[in-house]
mmCIF file of C-alpha atoms in Angstrom:
data_model
loop_
_atom_site.group_PDB
_atom_site.id
_atom_site.type_symbol
_atom_site.label_atom_id
_atom_site.label_comp_id
_atom_site.label_asym_id
_atom_site.label_seq_id
_atom_site.Cartn_x
_atom_site.Cartn_y
_atom_site.Cartn_z
ATOM 1 C CA MET A 842 71.322 110.460 19.751
ATOM 2 C CA ARG A 843 70.136 110.781 16.149
ATOM 3 C CA ASP A 844 72.580 113.682 15.632
ATOM 4 C CA LEU A 845 75.546 111.422 16.476
ATOM 5 C CA PRO A 846 77.251 109.350 13.766
ATOM 6 C CA PRO A 847 77.652 105.565 14.233
ATOM 7 C CA LEU A 848 80.137 105.349 17.102
ATOM 8 C CA ASN A 849 82.024 102.301 15.803
ATOM 9 C CA ALA A 850 82.505 104.129 12.524
ATOM 10 C CA LEU A 851 83.718 107.218 14.379
ATOM 11 C CA VAL A 852 86.285 105.158 16.316
ATOM 12 C CA ALA A 853 87.560 103.613 13.077
ATOM 13 C CA PHE A 854 87.774 107.064 11.465
ATOM 14 C CA GLU A 855 89.780 108.506 14.368
ATOM 15 C CA ILE A 856 92.325 105.677 14.323
ATOM 16 C CA VAL A 857 92.776 105.716 10.536
ATOM 17 C CA ALA A 858 93.089 109.511 10.503
ATOM 18 C CA ARG A 859 95.608 109.386 13.361
ATOM 19 C CA SER A 860 97.701 106.508 12.031
ATOM 20 C CA GLY A 861 97.203 107.030 8.305
ATOM 21 C CA SER A 862 96.624 103.309 7.825
ATOM 22 C CA VAL A 863 93.582 101.053 7.559
ATOM 23 C CA ARG A 864 95.793 98.081 8.411
ATOM 24 C CA ARG A 865 97.029 99.647 11.652
ATOM 25 C CA ALA A 866 93.472 100.530 12.601
ATOM 26 C CA ALA A 867 92.435 96.932 11.964
ATOM 27 C CA GLU A 868 95.252 95.676 14.217
ATOM 28 C CA GLU A 869 94.327 98.127 16.979
ATOM 29 C CA LEU A 870 90.646 97.176 16.790
ATOM 30 C CA ALA A 871 91.342 93.448 16.279
ATOM 31 C CA VAL A 872 89.191 93.325 13.126
ATOM 32 C CA THR A 873 89.907 92.873 9.417
ATOM 33 C CA PRO A 874 90.956 95.805 7.170
ATOM 34 C CA GLY A 875 87.751 95.199 5.221
ATOM 35 C CA ALA A 876 85.692 95.788 8.359
ATOM 36 C CA VAL A 877 87.494 99.099 8.948
ATOM 37 C CA SER A 878 86.882 100.169 5.339
ATOM 38 C CA ARG A 879 83.176 99.405 5.718
ATOM 39 C CA GLN A 880 83.000 101.571 8.844
ATOM 40 C CA LEU A 881 84.659 104.443 6.971
ATOM 41 C CA ARG A 882 82.127 104.163 4.146
ATOM 42 C CA LEU A 883 79.317 104.086 6.709
ATOM 43 C CA LEU A 884 80.559 107.342 8.224
ATOM 44 C CA GLU A 885 80.903 108.988 4.818
ATOM 45 C CA ASP A 886 77.390 107.860 3.905
ATOM 46 C CA HIS A 887 76.103 109.273 7.199
ATOM 47 C CA PHE A 888 77.453 112.744 6.375
ATOM 48 C CA GLY A 889 77.190 112.512 2.596
ATOM 49 C CA VAL A 890 80.800 113.715 2.119
ATOM 50 C CA ALA A 891 84.143 112.147 1.282
ATOM 51 C CA LEU A 892 86.450 112.104 4.314
ATOM 52 C CA PHE A 893 89.401 110.350 2.626
ATOM 53 C CA VAL A 894 90.970 110.122 -0.805
ATOM 54 C CA ARG A 895 93.036 107.131 -1.841
ATOM 55 C CA GLN A 896 96.653 107.858 -2.803
ATOM 56 C CA GLY A 897 98.558 104.809 -3.977
ATOM 57 C CA ARG A 898 98.015 102.159 -1.317
ATOM 58 C CA GLY A 899 97.179 104.636 1.430
ATOM 59 C CA LEU A 900 94.443 107.051 2.475
ATOM 60 C CA THR A 901 94.726 110.818 2.895
ATOM 61 C CA LEU A 902 92.195 113.057 4.601
ATOM 62 C CA THR A 903 90.206 115.434 2.425
ATOM 63 C CA PRO A 904 90.061 119.079 3.614
ATOM 64 C CA ILE A 905 86.684 118.480 5.252
ATOM 65 C CA GLY A 906 87.995 115.205 6.705
ATOM 66 C CA THR A 907 90.956 117.072 8.184
ATOM 67 C CA THR A 908 88.679 119.647 9.785
ATOM 68 C CA TYR A 909 86.433 116.951 11.224
ATOM 69 C CA PHE A 910 89.408 114.999 12.595
ATOM 70 C CA GLU A 911 90.805 118.110 14.283
ATOM 71 C CA ARG A 912 87.452 118.621 15.987
ATOM 72 C CA VAL A 913 86.871 115.042 17.167
ATOM 73 C CA THR A 914 90.408 114.010 18.134
ATOM 74 C CA SER A 915 90.457 116.308 21.175
ATOM 75 C CA HIS A 916 87.346 114.541 22.459
ATOM 76 C CA PHE A 917 89.004 111.146 22.029
ATOM 77 C CA ASP A 918 92.033 112.453 23.925
ATOM 78 C CA GLY A 919 89.709 113.522 26.718
ATOM 79 C CA LEU A 920 88.122 110.064 26.814
ATOM 80 C CA ARG A 921 91.561 108.454 27.038
ATOM 81 C CA ARG A 922 92.587 110.741 29.899
ATOM 82 C CA ALA A 923 89.343 110.061 31.737
ATOM 83 C CA SER A 924 89.769 106.309 31.255
ATOM 84 C CA ALA A 925 93.366 106.435 32.490
ATOM 85 C CA LEU A 926 92.207 108.313 35.570
ATOM 86 C CA LEU A 927 89.507 105.725 36.218
ATOM 87 C CA HIS A 928 92.000 102.885 35.844
ATOM 88 C CA SER A 929 94.429 104.551 38.246
ATOM 89 C CA SER A 930 91.716 105.244 40.806
ATOM 90 C CA SER A 931 90.657 101.591 40.730
ATOM 91 C CA GLY A 932 94.010 100.667 42.251
ATOM 92 C CA ARG A 933 94.971 98.387 39.329
ATOM 93 C CA ALA A 934 97.533 99.640 36.826
ATOM 94 C CA VAL A 935 96.810 98.872 33.172
ATOM 95 C CA LEU A 936 99.732 98.369 30.777
ATOM 96 C CA ARG A 937 98.998 98.203 27.062
ATOM 97 C CA VAL A 938 101.755 96.296 25.276
ATOM 98 C CA ARG A 939 102.257 95.622 21.572
ATOM 99 C CA SER A 940 104.416 92.822 20.164
ATOM 100 C CA TYR A 941 105.288 91.114 16.913
ATOM 101 C CA THR A 942 102.880 88.218 16.505
ATOM 102 C CA THR A 943 105.404 85.363 16.319
ATOM 103 C CA PHE A 944 107.466 86.687 19.227
ATOM 104 C CA ALA A 945 104.296 87.090 21.288
ATOM 105 C CA THR A 946 102.976 83.586 20.723
ATOM 106 C CA ARG A 947 106.318 81.802 21.090
ATOM 107 C CA TRP A 948 108.063 83.759 23.850
ATOM 108 C CA LEU A 949 106.149 86.644 25.371
ATOM 109 C CA ILE A 950 102.698 85.259 26.254
ATOM 110 C CA PRO A 951 103.891 82.493 28.610
ATOM 111 C CA ARG A 952 106.007 85.019 30.509
ATOM 112 C CA LEU A 953 103.185 87.554 30.666
ATOM 113 C CA SER A 954 100.919 84.886 32.126
ATOM 114 C CA GLN A 955 103.461 84.202 34.865
ATOM 115 C CA PHE A 956 103.882 87.945 35.433
ATOM 116 C CA GLN A 957 100.120 88.405 35.880
ATOM 117 C CA LEU A 958 100.029 85.651 38.500
ATOM 118 C CA ALA A 959 102.916 87.274 40.381
ATOM 119 C CA HIS A 960 101.540 90.823 40.020
ATOM 120 C CA PRO A 961 97.717 90.742 40.100
ATOM 121 C CA GLU A 962 97.711 94.508 40.716
ATOM 122 C CA ILE A 963 98.977 95.064 37.143
ATOM 123 C CA ASP A 964 96.703 94.331 34.174
ATOM 124 C CA VAL A 965 98.735 93.694 31.004
ATOM 125 C CA ARG A 966 96.752 93.954 27.771
ATOM 126 C CA LEU A 967 98.609 92.589 24.749
ATOM 127 C CA THR A 968 98.085 93.515 21.099
ATOM 128 C CA THR A 969 100.009 91.838 18.280
ATOM 129 C CA ALA A 970 101.120 93.239 14.946
ATOM 130 C CA SER A 971 103.224 92.046 12.026
ATOM 131 C CA GLU A 972 105.722 94.912 12.198
ATOM 132 C CA TRP A 973 106.988 97.754 14.372
ATOM 133 C CA SER A 974 105.317 101.158 14.426
ATOM 134 C CA ASP A 975 105.485 104.044 16.895
ATOM 135 C CA LEU A 976 104.252 103.468 20.434
ATOM 136 C CA GLY A 977 101.114 105.515 19.846
ATOM 137 C CA ASP A 978 98.678 104.777 22.683
ATOM 138 C CA PHE A 979 100.689 101.801 23.941
ATOM 139 C CA ASP A 980 102.695 101.918 27.161
ATOM 140 C CA ALA A 981 105.373 99.541 25.904
ATOM 141 C CA ALA A 982 106.231 97.499 22.839
ATOM 142 C CA ILE A 983 108.593 94.849 21.558
ATOM 143 C CA ARG A 984 110.996 96.242 18.974
ATOM 144 C CA LEU A 985 113.608 94.453 16.869
ATOM 145 C CA GLY A 986 116.794 96.399 16.209
ATOM 146 C CA ASP A 987 120.094 97.546 17.680
ATOM 147 C CA GLY A 988 118.609 99.313 20.730
ATOM 148 C CA ALA A 989 119.937 102.734 19.716
ATOM 149 C CA TRP A 990 116.714 104.620 20.397
ATOM 150 C CA PRO A 991 117.531 107.460 22.814
ATOM 151 C CA GLU A 992 113.884 108.526 23.031
ATOM 152 C CA PHE A 993 112.951 105.215 24.704
ATOM 153 C CA ASP A 994 113.823 103.212 27.786
ATOM 154 C CA VAL A 995 115.105 99.943 26.285
ATOM 155 C CA SER A 996 115.926 96.487 27.662
ATOM 156 C CA PRO A 997 117.232 93.539 25.595
ATOM 157 C CA LEU A 998 115.133 90.426 26.135
ATOM 158 C CA VAL A 999 116.756 87.499 24.298
ATOM 159 C CA ALA A 1000 119.858 86.529 22.355
ATOM 160 C CA ASN A 1001 119.104 86.708 18.632
ATOM 161 C CA VAL A 1002 120.870 83.572 17.404
ATOM 162 C CA LEU A 1003 120.085 82.372 13.884
ATOM 163 C CA GLN A 1004 120.423 78.775 12.689
ATOM 164 C CA PRO A 1005 118.896 76.855 9.769
ATOM 165 C CA VAL A 1006 116.364 74.238 10.880
ATOM 166 C CA CYS A 1007 114.308 71.589 9.134
ATOM 167 C CA SER A 1008 112.244 68.494 9.860
ATOM 168 C CA PRO A 1009 114.030 65.255 10.830
ATOM 169 C CA SER A 1010 112.726 63.581 7.666
ATOM 170 C CA LEU A 1011 114.157 66.291 5.417
ATOM 171 C CA PHE A 1012 117.438 66.164 7.311
ATOM 172 C CA GLN A 1013 117.685 62.427 6.634
ATOM 173 C CA ARG A 1014 117.063 63.037 2.932
ATOM 174 C CA MET A 1015 119.711 65.777 2.910
ATOM 175 C CA GLY A 1016 122.342 63.511 4.425
ATOM 176 C CA ILE A 1017 125.403 65.449 5.605
ATOM 177 C CA ALA A 1018 124.292 68.963 6.597
ATOM 178 C CA ASN A 1019 126.594 71.126 4.531
ATOM 179 C CA ALA A 1020 126.273 74.083 2.211
ATOM 180 C CA SER A 1021 126.069 72.037 -0.998
ATOM 181 C CA ARG A 1022 123.149 69.992 0.365
ATOM 182 C CA LEU A 1023 121.491 73.145 1.691
ATOM 183 C CA SER A 1024 121.518 74.719 -1.772
ATOM 184 C CA LYS A 1025 119.320 71.903 -3.102
ATOM 185 C CA GLN A 1026 116.477 72.651 -0.638
ATOM 186 C CA ASN A 1027 113.657 75.176 -0.519
ATOM 187 C CA ILE A 1028 114.836 78.111 1.585
ATOM 188 C CA PHE A 1029 112.172 80.111 3.417
ATOM 189 C CA LEU A 1030 112.787 83.854 3.541
ATOM 190 C CA VAL A 1031 110.647 85.983 5.858
ATOM 191 C CA ARG A 1032 109.339 89.297 4.578
ATOM 192 C CA ALA A 1033 109.796 91.074 7.909
ATOM 193 C CA ARG A 1034 113.412 89.834 8.254
ATOM 194 C CA PRO A 1035 114.780 90.075 4.689
ATOM 195 C CA ASP A 1036 118.488 90.160 5.568
ATOM 196 C CA ASP A 1037 118.729 87.183 7.919
ATOM 197 C CA TRP A 1038 119.728 84.576 5.356
ATOM 198 C CA SER A 1039 122.376 86.754 3.676
ATOM 199 C CA LEU A 1040 123.861 87.675 7.065
ATOM 200 C CA TRP A 1041 123.916 84.046 8.180
ATOM 201 C CA CYS A 1042 125.531 83.003 4.888
ATOM 202 C CA GLU A 1043 128.240 85.648 5.243
ATOM 203 C CA SER A 1044 129.075 84.483 8.767
ATOM 204 C CA ALA A 1045 129.010 80.797 7.738
ATOM 205 C CA GLY A 1046 131.105 81.251 4.597
ATOM 206 C CA VAL A 1047 128.224 80.171 2.384
ATOM 207 C CA GLU A 1048 127.451 81.822 -0.955
ATOM 208 C CA PHE A 1049 123.968 83.292 -0.577
ATOM 209 C CA ALA A 1050 123.619 83.219 -4.369
ATOM 210 C CA SER A 1051 123.896 79.408 -4.222
ATOM 211 C CA LEU A 1052 120.580 79.237 -2.354
ATOM 212 C CA THR A 1053 118.439 79.565 -5.444
ATOM 213 C CA ARG A 1054 115.245 77.831 -4.286
ATOM 214 C CA ARG A 1055 113.985 80.748 -2.233
ATOM 215 C CA LYS A 1056 110.390 81.036 -1.057
ATOM 216 C CA GLU A 1057 109.230 84.249 0.607
ATOM 217 C CA LEU A 1058 106.723 83.905 3.449
ATOM 218 C CA GLU A 1059 104.844 86.526 5.444
ATOM 219 C CA SER A 1060 106.099 85.604 8.923
ATOM 220 C CA SER A 1061 108.590 83.506 10.858
ATOM 221 C CA ALA A 1062 105.683 81.482 12.246
ATOM 222 C CA LEU A 1063 104.745 80.358 8.717
ATOM 223 C CA ALA A 1064 108.386 79.550 7.938
ATOM 224 C CA TYR A 1065 108.678 77.372 11.045
ATOM 225 C CA LEU A 1066 105.429 75.568 10.213
ATOM 226 C CA ALA A 1067 106.573 74.912 6.649
ATOM 227 C CA ALA A 1068 109.884 73.568 7.988
ATOM 228 C CA ILE A 1069 108.113 71.271 10.476
ATOM 229 C CA GLU A 1070 106.021 69.916 7.595
ATOM 230 C CA GLY A 1071 109.221 69.015 5.717
ATOM 231 C CA ARG A 1072 108.756 71.495 2.884
ATOM 232 C CA GLY A 1073 112.136 73.199 3.252
ATOM 233 C CA VAL A 1074 114.600 74.955 5.556
ATOM 234 C CA ALA A 1075 113.805 77.921 7.787
ATOM 235 C CA LEU A 1076 116.370 80.232 9.361
ATOM 236 C CA ALA A 1077 115.168 80.183 12.949
ATOM 237 C CA GLN A 1078 115.711 82.524 15.826
ATOM 238 C CA THR A 1079 116.647 79.626 18.074
ATOM 239 C CA VAL A 1080 115.010 81.133 21.166
ATOM 240 C CA LEU A 1081 111.663 80.928 19.360
ATOM 241 C CA VAL A 1082 111.941 77.246 18.400
ATOM 242 C CA GLU A 1083 113.302 75.865 21.693
ATOM 243 C CA ASP A 1084 110.271 73.600 22.151
ATOM 244 C CA GLU A 1085 110.554 72.163 18.627
ATOM 245 C CA LEU A 1086 114.304 71.570 18.987
ATOM 246 C CA ARG A 1087 113.741 69.908 22.354
ATOM 247 C CA THR A 1088 110.982 67.597 21.092
ATOM 248 C CA GLY A 1089 112.754 66.893 17.809
ATOM 249 C CA SER A 1090 110.086 68.222 15.448
ATOM 250 C CA LEU A 1091 112.841 70.530 14.167
ATOM 251 C CA VAL A 1092 116.579 69.792 13.955
ATOM 252 C CA PRO A 1093 119.550 71.951 12.895
ATOM 253 C CA ALA A 1094 119.997 71.782 9.123
ATOM 254 C CA HIS A 1095 123.543 73.184 9.438
ATOM 255 C CA ASP A 1096 125.885 73.280 12.414
ATOM 256 C CA HIS A 1097 126.665 77.010 12.138
ATOM 257 C CA ALA A 1098 124.760 79.408 14.428
ATOM 258 C CA PHE A 1099 125.074 83.185 14.065
ATOM 259 C CA ASP A 1100 124.527 85.572 16.989
ATOM 260 C CA ARG A 1101 123.425 88.993 15.747
ATOM 261 C CA GLY A 1102 124.629 90.624 18.959
ATOM 262 C CA ARG A 1103 123.029 94.011 19.600
ATOM 263 C CA VAL A 1104 120.379 93.400 16.943
ATOM 264 C CA THR A 1105 117.742 91.623 18.962
ATOM 265 C CA TYR A 1106 114.330 92.068 20.601
ATOM 266 C CA TYR A 1107 113.933 94.890 23.131
ATOM 267 C CA LEU A 1108 111.157 96.029 25.420
ATOM 268 C CA VAL A 1109 110.772 99.761 24.756
ATOM 269 C CA SER A 1110 108.724 102.358 26.599
ATOM 270 C CA ASP A 1111 108.414 106.139 26.746
ATOM 271 C CA GLN A 1112 110.907 107.698 29.156
ATOM 272 C CA ARG A 1113 108.223 110.202 30.190
ATOM 273 C CA SER A 1114 105.554 107.590 30.932
ATOM 274 C CA ARG A 1115 103.448 108.149 34.037
ATOM 275 C CA LYS A 1116 103.416 104.374 34.544
ATOM 276 C CA ARG A 1117 107.114 104.015 35.287
ATOM 277 C CA GLU A 1118 106.646 101.838 38.384
ATOM 278 C CA PRO A 1119 104.539 99.053 36.778
ATOM 279 C CA LEU A 1120 106.665 99.313 33.633
ATOM 280 C CA SER A 1121 109.810 98.825 35.722
ATOM 281 C CA ARG A 1122 108.314 95.688 37.268
ATOM 282 C CA LEU A 1123 107.410 94.313 33.848
ATOM 283 C CA ARG A 1124 110.838 95.231 32.463
ATOM 284 C CA ARG A 1125 112.680 93.472 35.305
ATOM 285 C CA TRP A 1126 110.499 90.373 34.895
ATOM 286 C CA LEU A 1127 110.933 90.032 31.123
ATOM 287 C CA ALA A 1128 114.610 91.019 31.023
ATOM 288 C CA ALA A 1129 115.631 88.828 33.987
ATOM 289 C CA ASP A 1130 117.369 86.300 31.740
ATOM 290 C CA GLY A 1131 118.173 88.738 28.932
ATOM 291 C CA PRO A 1132 121.568 88.849 27.199
ATOM 292 C CA GLU A 1133 124.471 91.025 28.333
ATOM 293 C CA ILE A 1134 124.907 93.548 25.520
ATOM 294 C CA GLU A 1135 127.759 96.037 25.661
#
């Protein structure tokens, strides 16, 4: 075994080399980017060579790193095939699913729990990420967009209705919920959904430029939390704040709601997947109450 490199470091190397991203490797391994970087340095120290060079904010394989990756990746593919065969022979199908973090915690996880109880023969393993990337090794994923992806099987899951929300205390301070009062509040923009506020404003007849107190946050989850704490107004996907609207911890900050129509959350999977039957069951379960989109 002394001839083998540290196996955790080798796994990190293979994922970074395959995806081109330390961040994606960290998400796949459920560790921090710093932990992945330390594993890469450990592997380079083991061999005494540089396997990557940094270019801008990314990493690129060196020539020797490229050669090493080409040699080891076939072995990882073999391990994946062997594992898939073992899973299939055990009589329990395994579905690896990736989702945006906020959508997973607020909508998907409760439904997956119910699905698992109804289908104990299917093991769903969920990974969350802050943004969409290719399916990779996943069997299915949640993707936000217009559904025009001919390479995938797609099913719309929810109506994507946007409405400003805030805490009851802030609403009382605002008084009448109109555009002029809205312009005096902190407005939370979400980095992953940069166009939502401008699209809502256009549909509501509100000048986006009048909303000058803009604060950019990393995720919708942070925007909702800041709104609940009374620090400003979030533009919510109403399906994701149903509990808060029902309990009253959030209230509409404006009476206009904007349905983005085809642009919503979809379950996507590879049309050529060998797991079509369990995927079909999952698709029917999650899309049972999905919107009718023409």
